[in-house]
XYZ file of C-alpha atoms in Angstrom:
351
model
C 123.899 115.058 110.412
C 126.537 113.726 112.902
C 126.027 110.711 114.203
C 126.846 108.475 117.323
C 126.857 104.950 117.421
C 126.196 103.088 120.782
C 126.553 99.249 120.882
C 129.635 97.810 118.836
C 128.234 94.197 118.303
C 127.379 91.950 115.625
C 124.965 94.044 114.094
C 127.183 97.612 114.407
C 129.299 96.257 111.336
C 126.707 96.580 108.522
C 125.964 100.505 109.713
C 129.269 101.284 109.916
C 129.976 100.313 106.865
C 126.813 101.384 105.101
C 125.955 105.103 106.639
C 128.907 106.644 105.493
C 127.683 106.387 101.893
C 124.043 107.428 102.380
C 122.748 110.836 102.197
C 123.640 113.445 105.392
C 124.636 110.445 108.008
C 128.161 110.545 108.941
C 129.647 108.775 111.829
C 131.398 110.997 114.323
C 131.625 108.768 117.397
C 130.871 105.206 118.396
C 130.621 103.547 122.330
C 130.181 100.541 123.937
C 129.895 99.229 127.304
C 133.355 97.677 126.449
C 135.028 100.701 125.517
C 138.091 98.467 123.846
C 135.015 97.142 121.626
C 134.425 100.407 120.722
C 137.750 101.834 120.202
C 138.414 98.682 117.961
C 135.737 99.451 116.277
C 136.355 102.544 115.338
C 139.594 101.947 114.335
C 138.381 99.269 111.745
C 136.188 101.291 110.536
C 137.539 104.624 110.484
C 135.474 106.462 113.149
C 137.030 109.153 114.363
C 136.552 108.714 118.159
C 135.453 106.156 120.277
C 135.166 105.863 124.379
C 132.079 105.571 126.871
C 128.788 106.227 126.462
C 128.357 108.496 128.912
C 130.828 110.441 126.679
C 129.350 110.139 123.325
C 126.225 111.527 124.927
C 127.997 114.505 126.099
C 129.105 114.869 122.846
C 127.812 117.982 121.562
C 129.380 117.317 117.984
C 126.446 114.195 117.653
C 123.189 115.022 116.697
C 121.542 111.325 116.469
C 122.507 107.998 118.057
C 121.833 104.781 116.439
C 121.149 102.405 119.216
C 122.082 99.000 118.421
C 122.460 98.086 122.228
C 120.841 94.442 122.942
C 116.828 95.133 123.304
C 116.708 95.280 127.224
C 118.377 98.507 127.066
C 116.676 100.310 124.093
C 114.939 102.548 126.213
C 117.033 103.306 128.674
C 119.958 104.128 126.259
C 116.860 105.951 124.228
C 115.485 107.979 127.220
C 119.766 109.021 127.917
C 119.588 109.946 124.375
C 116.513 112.440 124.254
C 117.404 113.477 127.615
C 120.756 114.814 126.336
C 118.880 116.514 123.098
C 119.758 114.021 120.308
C 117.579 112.245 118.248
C 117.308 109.059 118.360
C 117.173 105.834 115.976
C 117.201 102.353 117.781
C 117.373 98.347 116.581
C 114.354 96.345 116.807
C 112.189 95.923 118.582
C 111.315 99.295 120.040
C 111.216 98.438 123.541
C 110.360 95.433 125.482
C 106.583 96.922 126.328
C 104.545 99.266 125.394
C 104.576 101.218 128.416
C 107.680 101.545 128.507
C 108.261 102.569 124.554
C 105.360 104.950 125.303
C 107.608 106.607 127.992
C 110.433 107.223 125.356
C 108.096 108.363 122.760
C 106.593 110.826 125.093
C 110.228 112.144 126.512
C 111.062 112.655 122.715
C 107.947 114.984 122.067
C 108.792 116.855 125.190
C 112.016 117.763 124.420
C 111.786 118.135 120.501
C 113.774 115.299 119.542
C 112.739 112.346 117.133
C 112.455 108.759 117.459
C 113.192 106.561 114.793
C 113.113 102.464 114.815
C 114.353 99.583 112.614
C 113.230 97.821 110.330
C 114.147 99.518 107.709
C 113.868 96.463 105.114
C 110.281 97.694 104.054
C 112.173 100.828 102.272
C 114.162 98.324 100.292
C 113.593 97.585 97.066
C 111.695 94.046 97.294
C 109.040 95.649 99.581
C 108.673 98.863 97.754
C 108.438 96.834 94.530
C 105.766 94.861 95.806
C 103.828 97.563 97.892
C 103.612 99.483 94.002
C 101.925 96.582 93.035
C 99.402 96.591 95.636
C 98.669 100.047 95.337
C 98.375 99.586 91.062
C 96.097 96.746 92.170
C 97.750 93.902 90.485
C 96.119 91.794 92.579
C 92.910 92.907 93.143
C 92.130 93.486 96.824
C 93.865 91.860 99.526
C 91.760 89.097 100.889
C 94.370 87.113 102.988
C 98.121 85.884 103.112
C 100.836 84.039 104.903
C 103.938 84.498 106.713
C 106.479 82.073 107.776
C 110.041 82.220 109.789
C 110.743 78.789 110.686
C 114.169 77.669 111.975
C 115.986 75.761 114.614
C 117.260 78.687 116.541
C 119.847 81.417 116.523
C 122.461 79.290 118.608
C 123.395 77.260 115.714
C 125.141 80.494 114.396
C 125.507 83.575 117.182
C 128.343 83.204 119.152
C 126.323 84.229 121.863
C 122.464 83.621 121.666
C 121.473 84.007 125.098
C 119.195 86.958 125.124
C 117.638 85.759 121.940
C 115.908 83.283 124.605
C 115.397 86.059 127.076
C 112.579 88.233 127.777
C 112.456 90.617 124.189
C 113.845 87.469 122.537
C 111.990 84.513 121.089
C 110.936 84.394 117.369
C 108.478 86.712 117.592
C 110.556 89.779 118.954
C 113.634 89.217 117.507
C 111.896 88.289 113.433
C 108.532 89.828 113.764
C 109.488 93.087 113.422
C 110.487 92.038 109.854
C 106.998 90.733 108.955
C 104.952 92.849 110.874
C 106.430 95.728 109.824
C 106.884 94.677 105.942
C 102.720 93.997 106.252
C 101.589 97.255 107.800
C 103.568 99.162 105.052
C 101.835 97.166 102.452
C 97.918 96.242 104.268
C 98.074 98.742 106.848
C 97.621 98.449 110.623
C 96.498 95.164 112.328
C 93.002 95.540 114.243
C 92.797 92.645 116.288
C 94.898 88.834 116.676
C 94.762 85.452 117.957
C 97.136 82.956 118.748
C 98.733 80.259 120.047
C 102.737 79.952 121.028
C 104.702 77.058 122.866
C 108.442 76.293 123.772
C 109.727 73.341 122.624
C 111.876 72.735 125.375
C 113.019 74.957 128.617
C 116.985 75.187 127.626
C 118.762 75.153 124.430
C 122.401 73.672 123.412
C 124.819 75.400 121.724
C 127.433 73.154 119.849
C 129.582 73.954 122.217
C 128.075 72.098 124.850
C 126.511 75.185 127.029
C 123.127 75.392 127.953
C 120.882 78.719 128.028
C 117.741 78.690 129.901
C 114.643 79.192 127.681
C 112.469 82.445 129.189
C 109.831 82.793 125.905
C 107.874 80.852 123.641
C 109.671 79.680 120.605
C 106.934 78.714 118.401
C 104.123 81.499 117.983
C 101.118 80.890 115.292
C 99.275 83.277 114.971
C 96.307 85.158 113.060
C 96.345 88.924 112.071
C 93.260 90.924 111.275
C 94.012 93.479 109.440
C 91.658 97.120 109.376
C 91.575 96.900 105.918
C 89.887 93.594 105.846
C 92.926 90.960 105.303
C 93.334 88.007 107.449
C 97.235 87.048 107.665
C 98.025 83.664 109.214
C 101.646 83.741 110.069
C 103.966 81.408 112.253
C 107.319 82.098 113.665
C 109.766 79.628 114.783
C 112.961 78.643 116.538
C 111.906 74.579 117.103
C 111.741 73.412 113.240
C 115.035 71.456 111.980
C 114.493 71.966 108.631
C 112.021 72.802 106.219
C 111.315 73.158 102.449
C 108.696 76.617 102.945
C 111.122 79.689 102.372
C 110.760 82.157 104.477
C 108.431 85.396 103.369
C 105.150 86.663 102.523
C 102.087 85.851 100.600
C 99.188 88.004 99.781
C 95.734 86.334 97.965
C 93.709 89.497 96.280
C 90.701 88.764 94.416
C 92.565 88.889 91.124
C 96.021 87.261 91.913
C 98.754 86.657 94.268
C 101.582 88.430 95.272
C 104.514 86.811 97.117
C 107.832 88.647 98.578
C 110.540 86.887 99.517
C 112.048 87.445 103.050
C 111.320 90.965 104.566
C 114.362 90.584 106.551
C 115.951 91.439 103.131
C 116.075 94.716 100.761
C 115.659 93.192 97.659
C 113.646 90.380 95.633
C 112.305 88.241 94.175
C 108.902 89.738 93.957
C 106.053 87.523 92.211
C 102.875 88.167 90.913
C 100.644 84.839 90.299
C 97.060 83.874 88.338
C 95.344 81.459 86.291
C 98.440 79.311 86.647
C 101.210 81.459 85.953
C 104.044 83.169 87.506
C 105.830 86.858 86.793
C 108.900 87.858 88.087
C 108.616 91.659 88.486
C 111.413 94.078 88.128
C 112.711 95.885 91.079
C 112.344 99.345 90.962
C 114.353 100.857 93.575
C 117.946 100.947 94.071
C 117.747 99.577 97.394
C 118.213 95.616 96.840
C 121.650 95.497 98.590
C 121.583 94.906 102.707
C 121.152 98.884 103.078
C 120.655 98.679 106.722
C 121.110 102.335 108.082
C 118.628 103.552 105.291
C 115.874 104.077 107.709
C 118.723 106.435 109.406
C 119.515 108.524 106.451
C 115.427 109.201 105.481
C 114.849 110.159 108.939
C 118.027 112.391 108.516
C 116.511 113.726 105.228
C 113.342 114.221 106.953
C 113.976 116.467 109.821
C 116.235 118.356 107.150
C 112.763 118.727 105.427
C 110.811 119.029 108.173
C 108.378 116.142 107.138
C 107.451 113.297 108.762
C 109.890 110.292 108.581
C 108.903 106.756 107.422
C 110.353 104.207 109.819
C 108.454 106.322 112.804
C 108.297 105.514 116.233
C 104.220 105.174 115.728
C 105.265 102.253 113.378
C 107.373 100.367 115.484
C 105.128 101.214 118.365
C 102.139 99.640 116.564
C 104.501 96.538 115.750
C 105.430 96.661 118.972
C 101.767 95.957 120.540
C 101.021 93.657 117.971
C 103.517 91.719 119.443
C 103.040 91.593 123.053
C 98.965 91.588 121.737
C 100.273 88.361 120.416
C 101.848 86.994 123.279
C 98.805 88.196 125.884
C 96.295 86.397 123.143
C 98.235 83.021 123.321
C 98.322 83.210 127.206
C 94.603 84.138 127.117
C 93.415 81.371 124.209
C 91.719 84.815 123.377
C 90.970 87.235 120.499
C 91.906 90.358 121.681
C 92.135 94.050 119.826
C 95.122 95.994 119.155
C 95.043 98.891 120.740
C 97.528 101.401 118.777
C 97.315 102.174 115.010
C 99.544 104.084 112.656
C 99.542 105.147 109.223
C 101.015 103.066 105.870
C 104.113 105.066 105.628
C 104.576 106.814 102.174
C 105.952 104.757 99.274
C 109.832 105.291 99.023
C 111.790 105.513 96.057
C 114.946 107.403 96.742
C 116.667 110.640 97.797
């Protein structure tokens, strides 16, 4: 399938250099807002064109765009997209809202065009490797578990972090996906949350000296009920300096623990713990390299097979509400319901 890339940033490199290898995705055009951004990226990357977006969407020649435009535009580059006939596959998160990702969703069906949505980390190995080991049982049943993404911020590294702080930023929308996604593939959906989130301060510094106005919270605890029965407790953070809890997953069953080590990752480690012992398990998928663009090629290899594909649109809408449930629940000091569900996506192996 040909494919058009919109948005030459930070992220665009690992794609670019990744979906030429997978299965049925090869880049045919790339576009930017900069067009110079894009035409040097094409260049480095051996693209063969490169220009405006408007003109990559009049392309003909591309079948699917891979929007990795910053979130505030996902939907409106999405809705351009489906409008124009191609499918779509966008960064995370979805959309800003609900609303306005059910708008896209619904402009997709219409017109008989897909949506697809990253993260694609839960096909990686790590995930896969551990969601086997759920579904074998080595654990028993899931009882409860624990997330954590603490750091200081993204401004001690981006060049420029500003919409990380924006509406659509925050730790919640910019690493939840990760988590929340990585948990519904291996618990299922999330029924109903509470929580609490606060903002450590109302700008941030970069070491350059430049302040950025702070428009989210920045510290979000919060508690998941899952439908299955699980109760996650899971905190993310931009306000903590340093700390010695790694970032990841835990999952207490009634007959062990499972942990999985950063779902912003493909790969491992993956342990299984009990009666005071630890097992390192063995991957057992190829995918434990940063395969970003894999959720693009099993969509690909989807419509080619006319099945559903894994990292769906219902996913990342259902992530997408847990979210901004999230969010309304800490404004609210309230328990409140999620109101969208999905399916646990099939296990994934390989092509």
């Amino acid at each position: 399938m040909r494919i058009g890339v919109i948005g030459c940033g930070k992220i665009s490199g690992i794609y670019f250099q990744n979906l030429p290898q997978l299965p049925q995705t090869g880049v045919v055009r790339c576009a930017d807002l900069d067009v110079e951004r894009a035409k040097e990226a094409a260049e480095r990357h051996g693209v063969p064109s490169a220009g405006s977006v408007e003109d990559l969407l009049a392309d003909d020649s591309v079948d699917l765009v891979v929007n990795l435009t910053i979130p505030a535009a996902h939907v409106a580059v999405g809705l351009a997209a489906v409008r124009a006939g191609k499918h779509v596959y966008a960064e995370k998160p979805l959309a800003l809202a609900v609303d306005d990702a059910r708008l896209l969703l619904a402009e997709a069906a219409g017109l008989g065009v897909r949506v697809g949505s990253a993260p694609d980390t839960f096909l990686g190995a790590g995930l896969q490797t551990a969601r086997a080991l759920l579904d074998e049982g080595a654990i028993g049943t899931p009882r409860a578990g624990a997330v954590h993404m603490l750091s200081p911020g993204h401004e001690h590294w981006h060049p420029e972090p500003d919409f990380y702080y924006q509406r659509g930023g925050g730790p919640l929308f910019d690493m939840g996906p990760y988590y929340l996604t990585a948990l519904v593939n291996l618990l299922g959906p999330v029924a109903a949350v509470s929580a609490v989130a606060t903002s450590a301060s109302p700008t941030r510094r970069t070491p350059a000296g430049r302040e950025i106005p702070v428009e989210v919270p920045t510290h979000v605890s919060a508690v998941l009920e899952f439908a299955g029965g699980a109760t996650v407790t899971a905190v993310f953070s931009f306000d903590v300096p340093a700390s010695t809890v790694p970032h990841g997953i835990e999952l207490y069953g009634s007959a062990g623990t499972l942990v999985v080590h950063d779902p912003n990752n493909f790969g491992g480690p993956v342990l299984v713990g009990g009666a005071g012992e630890w097992r390192e398990e063995e991957l057992r998928t190829p995918w434990s390299a940063n395969s970003r663009g894999l959720g693009v090629a099993e969509m690909v290899a989807a419509i080619s097979a006319g099945r559903d594909h894994r990292a769906s649109a219902t996913l990342a809408l259902h992530v997408l509400d847990t979210m901004e449930t999230i969010h309304t629940a800490a404004e609210r000091g309230e328990r409140l319901p999620v109101h969208t569900t999905c399916t646990r996506p099939e296990p994934f192996t390989t092509f």
